[in-house]
mmCIF file of C-alpha atoms in Angstrom:
data_model
loop_
_atom_site.group_PDB
_atom_site.id
_atom_site.type_symbol
_atom_site.label_atom_id
_atom_site.label_comp_id
_atom_site.label_asym_id
_atom_site.label_seq_id
_atom_site.Cartn_x
_atom_site.Cartn_y
_atom_site.Cartn_z
ATOM 1 C CA LEU A 1 128.999 85.774 108.604
ATOM 2 C CA GLY A 2 127.626 87.022 111.909
ATOM 3 C CA VAL A 3 131.104 87.950 113.167
ATOM 4 C CA LEU A 4 131.859 89.645 109.833
ATOM 5 C CA ALA A 5 128.614 91.638 109.923
ATOM 6 C CA GLY A 6 129.255 92.741 113.509
ATOM 7 C CA GLY A 7 132.801 93.828 112.683
ATOM 8 C CA ILE A 8 131.701 95.829 109.643
ATOM 9 C CA ALA A 9 128.947 97.520 111.661
ATOM 10 C CA HIS A 10 131.445 98.414 114.414
ATOM 11 C CA ASP A 11 133.915 100.036 112.000
ATOM 12 C CA PHE A 12 131.166 101.757 110.023
ATOM 13 C CA ASN A 13 129.615 103.257 113.157
ATOM 14 C CA ASN A 14 133.003 104.710 114.104
ATOM 15 C CA LEU A 15 133.160 106.441 110.703
ATOM 16 C CA LEU A 16 129.612 107.725 111.143
ATOM 17 C CA VAL A 17 130.606 109.392 114.422
ATOM 18 C CA SER A 18 132.901 111.683 112.425
ATOM 19 C CA ILE A 19 130.390 112.276 109.609
ATOM 20 C CA VAL A 20 127.357 113.023 111.787
ATOM 21 C CA GLY A 21 129.368 114.809 114.476
ATOM 22 C CA ASN A 22 131.076 117.204 112.080
ATOM 23 C CA ALA A 23 127.753 117.902 110.343
ATOM 24 C CA ASP A 24 126.300 118.822 113.748
ATOM 25 C CA LEU A 25 129.211 121.176 114.430
ATOM 26 C CA ALA A 26 128.879 122.822 111.012
ATOM 27 C CA LEU A 27 125.143 123.332 111.574
ATOM 28 C CA LEU A 28 125.982 125.520 114.567
ATOM 29 C CA LEU A 29 127.646 127.947 112.138
ATOM 30 C CA ALA A 30 125.133 127.728 109.279
ATOM 31 C CA THR A 31 122.494 130.418 108.726
ATOM 32 C CA ALA A 32 118.916 129.206 109.183
ATOM 33 C CA GLY A 33 117.258 128.492 105.839
ATOM 34 C CA SER A 34 120.500 128.795 103.870
ATOM 35 C CA PRO A 35 121.551 126.303 101.150
ATOM 36 C CA LEU A 36 124.433 125.288 103.430
ATOM 37 C CA GLN A 37 122.053 124.392 106.250
ATOM 38 C CA LYS A 38 119.895 122.332 103.879
ATOM 39 C CA ALA A 39 122.964 120.473 102.585
ATOM 40 C CA LEU A 40 124.166 119.746 106.115
ATOM 41 C CA LEU A 41 120.731 118.473 107.141
ATOM 42 C CA LYS A 42 120.815 116.120 104.166
ATOM 43 C CA ILE A 43 124.205 114.839 105.327
ATOM 44 C CA LYS A 44 122.714 114.174 108.766
ATOM 45 C CA LEU A 45 119.739 112.441 107.186
ATOM 46 C CA ALA A 46 122.035 110.232 105.103
ATOM 47 C CA GLY A 47 124.065 109.496 108.226
ATOM 48 C CA GLY A 48 120.876 108.440 109.971
ATOM 49 C CA ARG A 49 119.979 106.113 107.121
ATOM 50 C CA ALA A 50 123.476 104.622 107.216
ATOM 51 C CA SER A 51 123.148 104.142 110.961
ATOM 52 C CA GLU A 52 119.906 102.233 110.405
ATOM 53 C CA LEU A 53 121.777 99.922 108.041
ATOM 54 C CA THR A 54 124.404 99.200 110.685
ATOM 55 C CA GLN A 55 121.588 98.431 113.134
ATOM 56 C CA GLN A 56 120.370 95.732 110.747
ATOM 57 C CA LEU A 57 123.916 94.349 110.534
ATOM 58 C CA LEU A 58 124.195 94.338 114.328
ATOM 59 C CA ALA A 59 120.848 92.582 114.578
ATOM 60 C CA TYR A 60 122.042 89.944 112.124
ATOM 61 C CA SER A 61 125.249 89.448 114.115
ATOM 62 C CA GLY A 62 123.292 89.014 117.365
ATOM 63 C CA LYS A 63 124.819 92.148 118.923
ATOM 64 C CA THR A 64 121.595 94.099 119.316
ATOM 65 C CA GLU A 65 119.258 94.466 122.243
ATOM 66 C CA VAL A 66 115.783 96.012 122.357
ATOM 67 C CA ARG A 67 115.701 99.061 124.632
ATOM 68 C CA ILE A 68 112.139 99.660 125.801
ATOM 69 C CA GLU A 69 110.998 103.175 126.645
ATOM 70 C CA ALA A 70 107.868 105.331 126.486
ATOM 71 C CA ILE A 71 107.450 106.829 123.002
ATOM 72 C CA ASP A 72 105.374 109.857 122.034
ATOM 73 C CA LEU A 73 104.424 108.920 118.462
ATOM 74 C CA ASN A 74 103.060 112.390 117.666
ATOM 75 C CA ALA A 75 106.420 113.947 118.556
ATOM 76 C CA LEU A 76 108.297 111.287 116.592
ATOM 77 C CA VAL A 77 106.117 111.747 113.491
ATOM 78 C CA THR A 78 106.568 115.531 113.667
ATOM 79 C CA GLU A 79 110.345 115.235 114.005
ATOM 80 C CA LEU A 80 110.696 112.795 111.118
ATOM 81 C CA THR A 81 108.333 114.733 108.859
ATOM 82 C CA ASN A 82 110.290 117.950 109.382
ATOM 83 C CA LEU A 83 113.539 116.101 108.724
ATOM 84 C CA LEU A 84 112.352 114.266 105.606
ATOM 85 C CA GLU A 85 110.663 117.324 104.109
ATOM 86 C CA ILE A 86 113.998 118.538 102.766
ATOM 87 C CA SER A 87 114.799 115.249 101.036
ATOM 88 C CA VAL A 88 111.543 114.490 99.198
ATOM 89 C CA SER A 89 110.723 115.903 95.788
ATOM 90 C CA ASP A 90 109.455 119.487 95.601
ATOM 91 C CA TYR A 91 106.347 118.050 93.937
ATOM 92 C CA VAL A 92 105.440 116.043 97.047
ATOM 93 C CA SER A 93 103.617 117.560 100.015
ATOM 94 C CA LEU A 94 103.945 116.051 103.485
ATOM 95 C CA ASP A 95 100.870 116.475 105.670
ATOM 96 C CA MET A 96 100.131 115.403 109.252
ATOM 97 C CA MET A 97 96.815 114.598 110.944
ATOM 98 C CA LEU A 98 97.758 113.942 114.562
ATOM 99 C CA SER A 99 95.261 112.879 117.205
ATOM 100 C CA VAL A 100 95.099 114.979 120.371
ATOM 101 C CA ASP A 101 95.880 113.252 123.699
ATOM 102 C CA LEU A 102 97.411 110.245 121.958
ATOM 103 C CA PRO A 103 98.488 107.555 124.458
ATOM 104 C CA VAL A 104 102.184 106.770 124.560
ATOM 105 C CA VAL A 105 103.445 103.372 123.442
ATOM 106 C CA ARG A 106 106.327 101.355 124.848
ATOM 107 C CA GLY A 107 108.985 100.201 122.455
ATOM 108 C CA ASP A 108 112.466 100.575 121.040
ATOM 109 C CA LEU A 109 112.743 104.151 119.743
ATOM 110 C CA ALA A 110 115.399 103.326 117.134
ATOM 111 C CA GLN A 111 113.345 100.472 115.715
ATOM 112 C CA ILE A 112 110.063 102.416 115.614
ATOM 113 C CA THR A 113 111.930 105.275 113.940
ATOM 114 C CA GLN A 114 113.226 102.795 111.360
ATOM 115 C CA VAL A 115 109.660 101.663 110.651
ATOM 116 C CA LEU A 116 108.390 105.200 110.052
ATOM 117 C CA MET A 117 111.428 106.232 108.000
ATOM 118 C CA ASN A 118 110.960 103.183 105.792
ATOM 119 C CA LEU A 119 107.244 103.778 105.220
ATOM 120 C CA ILE A 120 107.606 107.506 104.532
ATOM 121 C CA THR A 121 110.573 107.161 102.170
ATOM 122 C CA ASN A 122 108.834 104.306 100.338
ATOM 123 C CA ALA A 123 105.783 106.550 99.923
ATOM 124 C CA ALA A 124 107.937 109.354 98.503
ATOM 125 C CA GLU A 125 109.600 106.959 96.067
ATOM 126 C CA ALA A 126 106.197 105.635 94.945
ATOM 127 C CA ILE A 127 105.203 109.176 93.949
ATOM 128 C CA GLY A 128 108.547 109.922 92.337
ATOM 129 C CA GLU A 129 108.851 113.205 90.440
ATOM 130 C CA HIS A 130 105.110 113.528 89.891
ATOM 131 C CA PRO A 131 102.873 115.846 91.939
ATOM 132 C CA GLY A 132 101.438 114.018 94.932
ATOM 133 C CA SER A 133 100.995 113.952 98.662
ATOM 134 C CA ILE A 134 101.922 111.872 101.694
ATOM 135 C CA THR A 135 99.682 112.042 104.748
ATOM 136 C CA ILE A 136 100.722 110.675 108.133
ATOM 137 C CA ALA A 137 97.894 110.259 110.636
ATOM 138 C CA THR A 138 97.731 108.992 114.210
ATOM 139 C CA GLY A 139 94.865 107.859 116.400
ATOM 140 C CA THR A 140 93.542 105.031 118.546
ATOM 141 C CA VAL A 141 91.431 101.964 117.910
ATOM 142 C CA VAL A 142 90.056 99.234 120.167
ATOM 143 C CA LEU A 143 90.543 95.676 118.921
ATOM 144 C CA ASN A 144 87.930 93.214 120.149
ATOM 145 C CA SER A 145 87.628 89.479 119.568
ATOM 146 C CA GLU A 146 85.449 89.921 116.469
ATOM 147 C CA GLU A 147 87.931 92.325 114.899
ATOM 148 C CA ARG A 148 90.758 89.872 115.476
ATOM 149 C CA THR A 149 89.084 86.617 114.432
ATOM 150 C CA GLN A 150 86.849 87.719 111.554
ATOM 151 C CA ARG A 151 88.289 90.848 109.973
ATOM 152 C CA ARG A 152 91.984 90.378 110.805
ATOM 153 C CA PRO A 153 92.582 86.637 111.328
ATOM 154 C CA SER A 154 96.277 86.949 110.428
ATOM 155 C CA TRP A 155 96.979 89.416 113.240
ATOM 156 C CA ASP A 156 98.589 87.692 116.188
ATOM 157 C CA VAL A 157 97.670 90.428 118.669
ATOM 158 C CA SER A 158 95.757 90.700 121.920
ATOM 159 C CA GLU A 159 92.494 92.536 122.454
ATOM 160 C CA GLY A 160 92.682 96.076 123.801
ATOM 161 C CA LEU A 161 93.526 99.684 122.974
ATOM 162 C CA TYR A 162 96.017 100.320 120.166
ATOM 163 C CA VAL A 163 97.670 103.427 118.780
ATOM 164 C CA PHE A 164 97.779 103.529 114.996
ATOM 165 C CA ILE A 165 99.949 105.350 112.494
ATOM 166 C CA ASP A 166 98.632 105.606 108.937
ATOM 167 C CA VAL A 167 100.897 106.519 106.022
ATOM 168 C CA PHE A 168 98.921 107.357 102.859
ATOM 169 C CA ASP A 169 100.464 108.236 99.509
ATOM 170 C CA THR A 170 99.032 109.148 96.100
ATOM 171 C CA GLY A 171 101.739 107.218 94.283
ATOM 172 C CA SER A 172 101.659 104.459 91.700
ATOM 173 C CA GLY A 173 99.943 101.889 93.928
ATOM 174 C CA MET A 174 100.332 98.095 93.750
ATOM 175 C CA GLU A 175 98.652 95.125 92.145
ATOM 176 C CA ALA A 176 97.193 92.445 94.428
ATOM 177 C CA SER A 177 100.057 90.059 93.588
ATOM 178 C CA THR A 178 102.596 92.642 94.730
ATOM 179 C CA ARG A 179 100.708 93.399 97.953
ATOM 180 C CA GLU A 180 100.860 89.716 98.872
ATOM 181 C CA GLN A 181 104.665 89.662 98.650
ATOM 182 C CA ILE A 182 105.815 93.009 100.022
ATOM 183 C CA PHE A 183 106.511 91.681 103.521
ATOM 184 C CA GLU A 184 108.662 88.806 102.232
ATOM 185 C CA PRO A 185 112.435 89.065 102.855
ATOM 186 C CA PHE A 186 114.362 90.752 100.017
ATOM 187 C CA PHE A 187 111.246 91.300 97.887
ATOM 188 C CA THR A 188 111.423 94.673 96.143
ATOM 189 C CA THR A 189 109.828 96.535 93.266
ATOM 190 C CA LYS A 190 112.906 98.770 92.993
ATOM 191 C CA SER A 191 115.830 98.400 90.630
ATOM 192 C CA THR A 192 118.327 98.530 93.509
ATOM 193 C CA GLY A 193 118.326 96.562 96.752
ATOM 194 C CA ARG A 194 117.265 98.226 100.005
ATOM 195 C CA GLY A 195 118.156 95.620 102.627
ATOM 196 C CA LEU A 196 115.347 93.777 104.336
ATOM 197 C CA GLY A 197 112.879 96.604 103.683
ATOM 198 C CA LEU A 198 109.292 95.889 104.653
ATOM 199 C CA ALA A 199 110.194 92.426 105.938
ATOM 200 C CA ALA A 200 112.274 94.140 108.627
ATOM 201 C CA VAL A 201 109.403 96.555 109.290
ATOM 202 C CA ALA A 202 106.954 93.689 109.790
ATOM 203 C CA GLY A 203 109.418 91.894 112.059
ATOM 204 C CA ILE A 204 109.864 94.973 114.240
ATOM 205 C CA ILE A 205 106.103 95.486 114.543
ATOM 206 C CA ARG A 206 105.565 91.829 115.479
ATOM 207 C CA SER A 207 108.293 92.038 118.135
ATOM 208 C CA HIS A 208 106.357 94.966 119.644
ATOM 209 C CA GLN A 209 103.141 92.871 119.782
ATOM 210 C CA GLY A 210 101.642 95.042 117.056
ATOM 211 C CA ALA A 211 100.337 94.580 113.536
ATOM 212 C CA ILE A 212 100.707 96.124 110.087
ATOM 213 C CA GLU A 213 98.432 96.064 107.062
ATOM 214 C CA VAL A 214 98.424 97.570 103.597
ATOM 215 C CA ASP A 215 95.731 98.662 101.164
ATOM 216 C CA SER A 216 96.671 99.721 97.655
ATOM 217 C CA GLU A 217 95.250 100.287 94.197
ATOM 218 C CA PRO A 218 97.226 100.844 90.983
ATOM 219 C CA ASP A 219 97.317 104.519 89.923
ATOM 220 C CA VAL A 220 95.461 105.521 93.114
ATOM 221 C CA GLY A 221 97.948 105.079 95.938
ATOM 222 C CA THR A 222 98.882 103.038 98.985
ATOM 223 C CA ALA A 223 97.941 103.150 102.657
ATOM 224 C CA PHE A 224 99.882 101.420 105.425
ATOM 225 C CA ARG A 225 98.512 101.114 108.946
ATOM 226 C CA VAL A 226 100.768 100.267 111.890
ATOM 227 C CA LEU A 227 99.172 99.348 115.219
ATOM 228 C CA LEU A 228 101.048 99.308 118.521
ATOM 229 C CA PRO A 229 99.623 98.520 121.970
ATOM 230 C CA ALA A 230 98.831 101.669 123.943
ATOM 231 C CA ALA A 231 100.800 101.878 127.175
ATOM 232 C CA PRO A 232 98.872 102.371 130.421
ATOM 233 C CA GLY A 233 99.405 105.774 131.973
ATOM 234 C CA PRO A 234 99.262 109.409 130.870
ATOM 235 C CA SER A 235 98.877 110.596 127.284
ATOM 236 C CA SER A 236 101.813 112.112 125.434
ATOM 237 C CA GLU A 237 100.620 115.644 126.303
ATOM 238 C CA GLU A 238 100.242 114.774 129.994
ATOM 239 C CA ALA A 239 103.644 113.081 130.025
ATOM 240 C CA LYS A 240 105.245 116.262 128.673
ATOM 241 C CA THR A 241 103.669 118.302 131.458
ATOM 242 C CA GLU A 242 104.751 115.852 134.145
ATOM 243 C CA THR A 243 108.357 115.583 132.995
ATOM 244 C CA ALA A 244 108.988 119.242 132.196
ATOM 245 C CA ASN A 245 111.504 120.723 134.620
ATOM 246 C CA PRO A 246 112.959 124.128 133.726
ATOM 247 C CA ASP A 247 115.381 123.928 136.655
ATOM 248 C CA ALA A 248 116.944 120.638 135.514
ATOM 249 C CA GLU A 249 119.753 122.250 133.481
ATOM 250 C CA VAL A 250 123.223 121.294 134.643
ATOM 251 C CA LEU A 251 126.213 123.566 134.144
ATOM 252 C CA LEU A 252 128.897 121.762 132.147
ATOM 253 C CA GLU A 253 132.413 122.773 133.057
ATOM 254 C CA GLY A 254 135.841 121.311 133.682
ATOM 255 C CA ALA A 255 137.910 118.783 131.772
ATOM 256 C CA ILE A 256 136.688 115.634 130.031
ATOM 257 C CA LEU A 257 138.965 112.655 129.369
ATOM 258 C CA VAL A 258 138.067 111.048 126.013
ATOM 259 C CA VAL A 259 139.408 107.540 125.403
ATOM 260 C CA ASP A 260 139.158 105.882 121.958
ATOM 261 C CA ASP A 261 141.529 104.071 119.625
ATOM 262 C CA GLU A 262 140.052 105.769 116.518
ATOM 263 C CA GLU A 263 141.685 109.117 115.703
ATOM 264 C CA GLU A 264 138.584 110.365 113.846
ATOM 265 C CA VAL A 265 136.393 109.696 116.880
ATOM 266 C CA LEU A 266 138.820 111.454 119.242
ATOM 267 C CA SER A 267 138.930 114.447 116.913
ATOM 268 C CA VAL A 268 135.187 114.977 116.522
ATOM 269 C CA LEU A 269 134.465 114.321 120.212
ATOM 270 C CA SER A 270 137.101 116.890 121.171
ATOM 271 C CA ASP A 271 135.609 119.458 118.787
ATOM 272 C CA MET A 272 132.086 118.814 120.108
ATOM 273 C CA LEU A 273 133.085 119.207 123.750
ATOM 274 C CA GLU A 274 135.280 122.251 123.135
ATOM 275 C CA THR A 275 132.342 123.929 121.360
ATOM 276 C CA PHE A 276 130.637 123.991 124.761
ATOM 277 C CA GLY A 277 133.680 125.451 126.489
ATOM 278 C CA LEU A 278 134.947 122.204 127.985
ATOM 279 C CA GLU A 279 138.617 121.280 128.248
ATOM 280 C CA VAL A 280 139.497 117.949 126.642
ATOM 281 C CA GLU A 281 142.285 115.431 127.210
ATOM 282 C CA THR A 282 142.497 112.463 124.831
ATOM 283 C CA ALA A 283 143.941 108.970 125.138
ATOM 284 C CA GLY A 284 144.336 106.392 122.375
ATOM 285 C CA ASP A 285 143.779 103.366 124.598
ATOM 286 C CA GLY A 286 143.131 102.275 128.165
ATOM 287 C CA VAL A 287 146.766 102.151 129.242
ATOM 288 C CA GLU A 288 147.343 105.763 128.196
ATOM 289 C CA ALA A 289 144.053 106.800 129.822
ATOM 290 C CA VAL A 290 144.993 105.309 133.192
ATOM 291 C CA ASP A 291 148.398 107.027 133.042
ATOM 292 C CA ILE A 292 146.821 110.422 132.318
ATOM 293 C CA PHE A 293 144.035 109.996 134.858
ATOM 294 C CA GLY A 294 146.351 108.756 137.593
ATOM 295 C CA GLY A 295 148.414 111.920 137.408
ATOM 296 C CA SER A 296 145.530 114.384 137.786
ATOM 297 C CA SER A 297 142.283 112.545 138.527
ATOM 298 C CA ASP A 298 140.730 115.442 140.480
ATOM 299 C CA SER A 299 140.918 117.745 137.451
ATOM 300 C CA PHE A 300 138.471 115.661 135.391
ATOM 301 C CA THR A 301 134.705 116.174 135.442
ATOM 302 C CA ALA A 302 133.912 112.968 133.520
ATOM 303 C CA VAL A 303 135.341 110.301 131.219
ATOM 304 C CA ILE A 304 134.011 109.200 127.816
ATOM 305 C CA LEU A 305 135.308 105.680 127.233
ATOM 306 C CA ASP A 306 135.258 103.353 124.217
ATOM 307 C CA MET A 307 134.693 99.652 124.969
ATOM 308 C CA ALA A 308 136.619 97.903 122.169
ATOM 309 C CA MET A 309 140.287 98.975 122.328
ATOM 310 C CA PRO A 310 143.694 97.291 121.997
ATOM 311 C CA ARG A 311 146.030 96.687 124.969
ATOM 312 C CA MET A 312 143.364 97.440 127.599
ATOM 313 C CA GLY A 313 139.642 97.149 126.869
ATOM 314 C CA GLY A 314 136.921 99.455 128.126
ATOM 315 C CA ALA A 315 135.741 97.292 131.030
ATOM 316 C CA GLU A 316 139.277 96.860 132.379
ATOM 317 C CA THR A 317 140.008 100.560 131.908
ATOM 318 C CA LEU A 318 136.818 101.546 133.738
ATOM 319 C CA LYS A 319 137.785 99.338 136.669
ATOM 320 C CA ALA A 320 141.246 100.928 136.811
ATOM 321 C CA LEU A 321 139.842 104.479 136.650
ATOM 322 C CA ARG A 322 137.358 103.776 139.432
ATOM 323 C CA ALA A 323 140.149 102.293 141.556
ATOM 324 C CA ILE A 324 141.863 105.682 141.363
ATOM 325 C CA ARG A 325 138.691 107.738 141.866
ATOM 326 C CA PRO A 326 135.478 105.815 142.640
ATOM 327 C CA ASP A 327 133.103 108.746 142.036
ATOM 328 C CA ILE A 328 134.265 109.697 138.514
ATOM 329 C CA PRO A 329 131.309 109.669 136.042
ATOM 330 C CA VAL A 330 132.132 107.399 133.084
ATOM 331 C CA VAL A 331 130.107 107.305 129.865
ATOM 332 C CA ILE A 332 130.605 104.128 127.837
ATOM 333 C CA CYS A 333 130.758 105.038 124.137
ATOM 334 C CA THR A 334 130.640 102.112 121.711
ATOM 335 C CA ALA A 335 129.724 101.203 118.148
ATOM 336 C CA TYR A 336 127.816 98.165 119.432
ATOM 337 C CA ASN A 337 124.357 98.230 120.963
ATOM 338 C CA GLU A 338 124.060 98.204 124.744
ATOM 339 C CA ASP A 339 124.928 94.828 126.187
ATOM 340 C CA PRO A 340 124.476 93.370 129.697
ATOM 341 C CA SER A 341 128.262 93.020 129.952
ATOM 342 C CA PHE A 342 128.558 96.802 129.661
ATOM 343 C CA ALA A 343 126.221 97.289 132.618
ATOM 344 C CA ALA A 344 128.262 94.791 134.636
ATOM 345 C CA ALA A 345 131.267 97.099 134.253
ATOM 346 C CA GLY A 346 129.358 99.786 136.173
ATOM 347 C CA PRO A 347 129.327 102.801 133.806
ATOM 348 C CA SER A 348 127.380 105.953 134.653
ATOM 349 C CA ALA A 349 125.691 105.953 131.231
ATOM 350 C CA PHE A 350 125.787 104.407 127.765
ATOM 351 C CA LEU A 351 126.213 106.278 124.456
ATOM 352 C CA GLN A 352 125.919 104.412 121.172
ATOM 353 C CA LYS A 353 127.827 105.505 118.081
ATOM 354 C CA PRO A 354 126.966 107.377 115.969
ATOM 355 C CA PHE A 355 125.365 110.078 118.095
ATOM 356 C CA LYS A 356 124.174 113.652 117.694
ATOM 357 C CA LEU A 357 125.810 116.600 119.421
ATOM 358 C CA ALA A 358 122.645 117.161 121.462
ATOM 359 C CA THR A 359 122.633 113.519 122.574
ATOM 360 C CA LEU A 360 126.251 113.718 123.734
ATOM 361 C CA MET A 361 125.684 116.855 125.791
ATOM 362 C CA SER A 362 122.414 115.517 127.210
ATOM 363 C CA LYS A 363 124.187 112.349 128.342
ATOM 364 C CA LEU A 364 126.915 114.347 130.068
ATOM 365 C CA GLU A 365 124.324 116.530 131.789
ATOM 366 C CA GLU A 366 122.528 113.367 132.925
ATOM 367 C CA VAL A 367 125.562 111.763 134.562
ATOM 368 C CA LEU A 368 126.687 115.013 136.186
ATOM 369 C CA SER A 369 123.176 115.675 137.479
ATOM 370 C CA ASN A 370 123.061 112.179 138.967
ATOM 371 C CA ARG A 371 126.419 112.747 140.638
ATOM 372 C CA MET A 372 125.215 116.054 142.119
ATOM 373 C CA ASN A 373 122.079 114.378 143.492
ATOM 374 C CA GLU A 374 124.095 111.527 145.019
ATOM 375 C CA SER A 375 126.437 113.957 146.766
ATOM 376 C CA LYS A 376 123.570 115.833 148.471
#
C-alpha cells in the first residue's frame, strides 16, 4: 500500500504541475478583480488542496521529510486569509487580529500551512450558508509548570514561550461527545470523507513540539488554539528588516535545458520560462539531455532536471552533465519530497512539484545568484 500511495502521489503531482502552472500563466493575463481572475485563483486554491492530499499520501508511503525553516505566522495567516476569502461563502466574514512583533517559529512551512488551511476551511463549513464570522488571532503565551500539570495535563510540551494561533468561528458548534473524538483518525461530522482531517493536524502539531485545544458550544461556535514554540532570535518584523535586500535581484537570461519524461510538465515549464524571455530546450529523458547538452553546453544558463525518468535517472543524468560542465547550475525537480539521496547527487537546488510560477523563478534566481557569488 505504501508503494501504491507513493506512486499515485508522484503521478498526481506531475498532473498538478500543469494545472497550477497554467493557472499561474493565465493569471498574468487576467484583469485584477475580474471574474476570470477570481476563477483562476479558485483553480490555484483547489490545486493547493490537491497538493496537500498528495503530501498525506507521500507521508503514508514514507517518502516525506520535514523541512525546518523560520516561519512568520502573521505573514502566513495574512496570505491564507486573502487566498481563502474568495472561496468562503459571501455570508462569512474573515477577520484577523495579529499581534505586533510576533516571534517567528521553526517548522515545516507546508505542514503548518496544512494545519491553518484545515482549521479555516472547517470553520467556514461549520458556518455554512448562514451569516457568520471567522476570526484568526495570533499572540504569545508563557507556559509554566502549573499551566502544564494542572490546567493542561494532556499537553506533552516543555515550559517556555509559545506563539499561538486562534481560529474562532460562529458556526454550529459541537457537543462534548463530538469534541472528545475530533482528533481521532477518520472521525468526521461531514457526509463525505476528508482524509485524516484533524487527526493529521494534531499529529503535525505534536511533531513540532506544540499543542492544540478546542472549545465549542452548540449554536455558539468553536475556537481552536494552536501553540508552537517560539524560536529564539528576532521577531517577524525584525527578520523582514534584516533580510530585505533591494539589490539582490538577479537578471535571468540565456537558455534553460528542461528534462522530464512527462510531456505536460515539459510544456508548462517551457511556457513559464518563455514568459520571462528565456530560451528553452527540452529533453524527454536523461540520455537525450546529455546528447543535447554535450553539443552546446556553454549556451545553457541552467538545467531543470526530473529525478524519476526511464533509461537514465536524474542522479545519473546530473553526474553526466557535470562531467561535461562542472559549474552548470542544476535544479532537481521532482514529485517526491526532498530526500537525502537527492542531496548526495549534488544539485544546486531542489524544487518540488507542483510549484508556483514565482517559486520556479525564485529558485532559478537563487542558483544563478549563488553561481555569481562563487565566481567572484
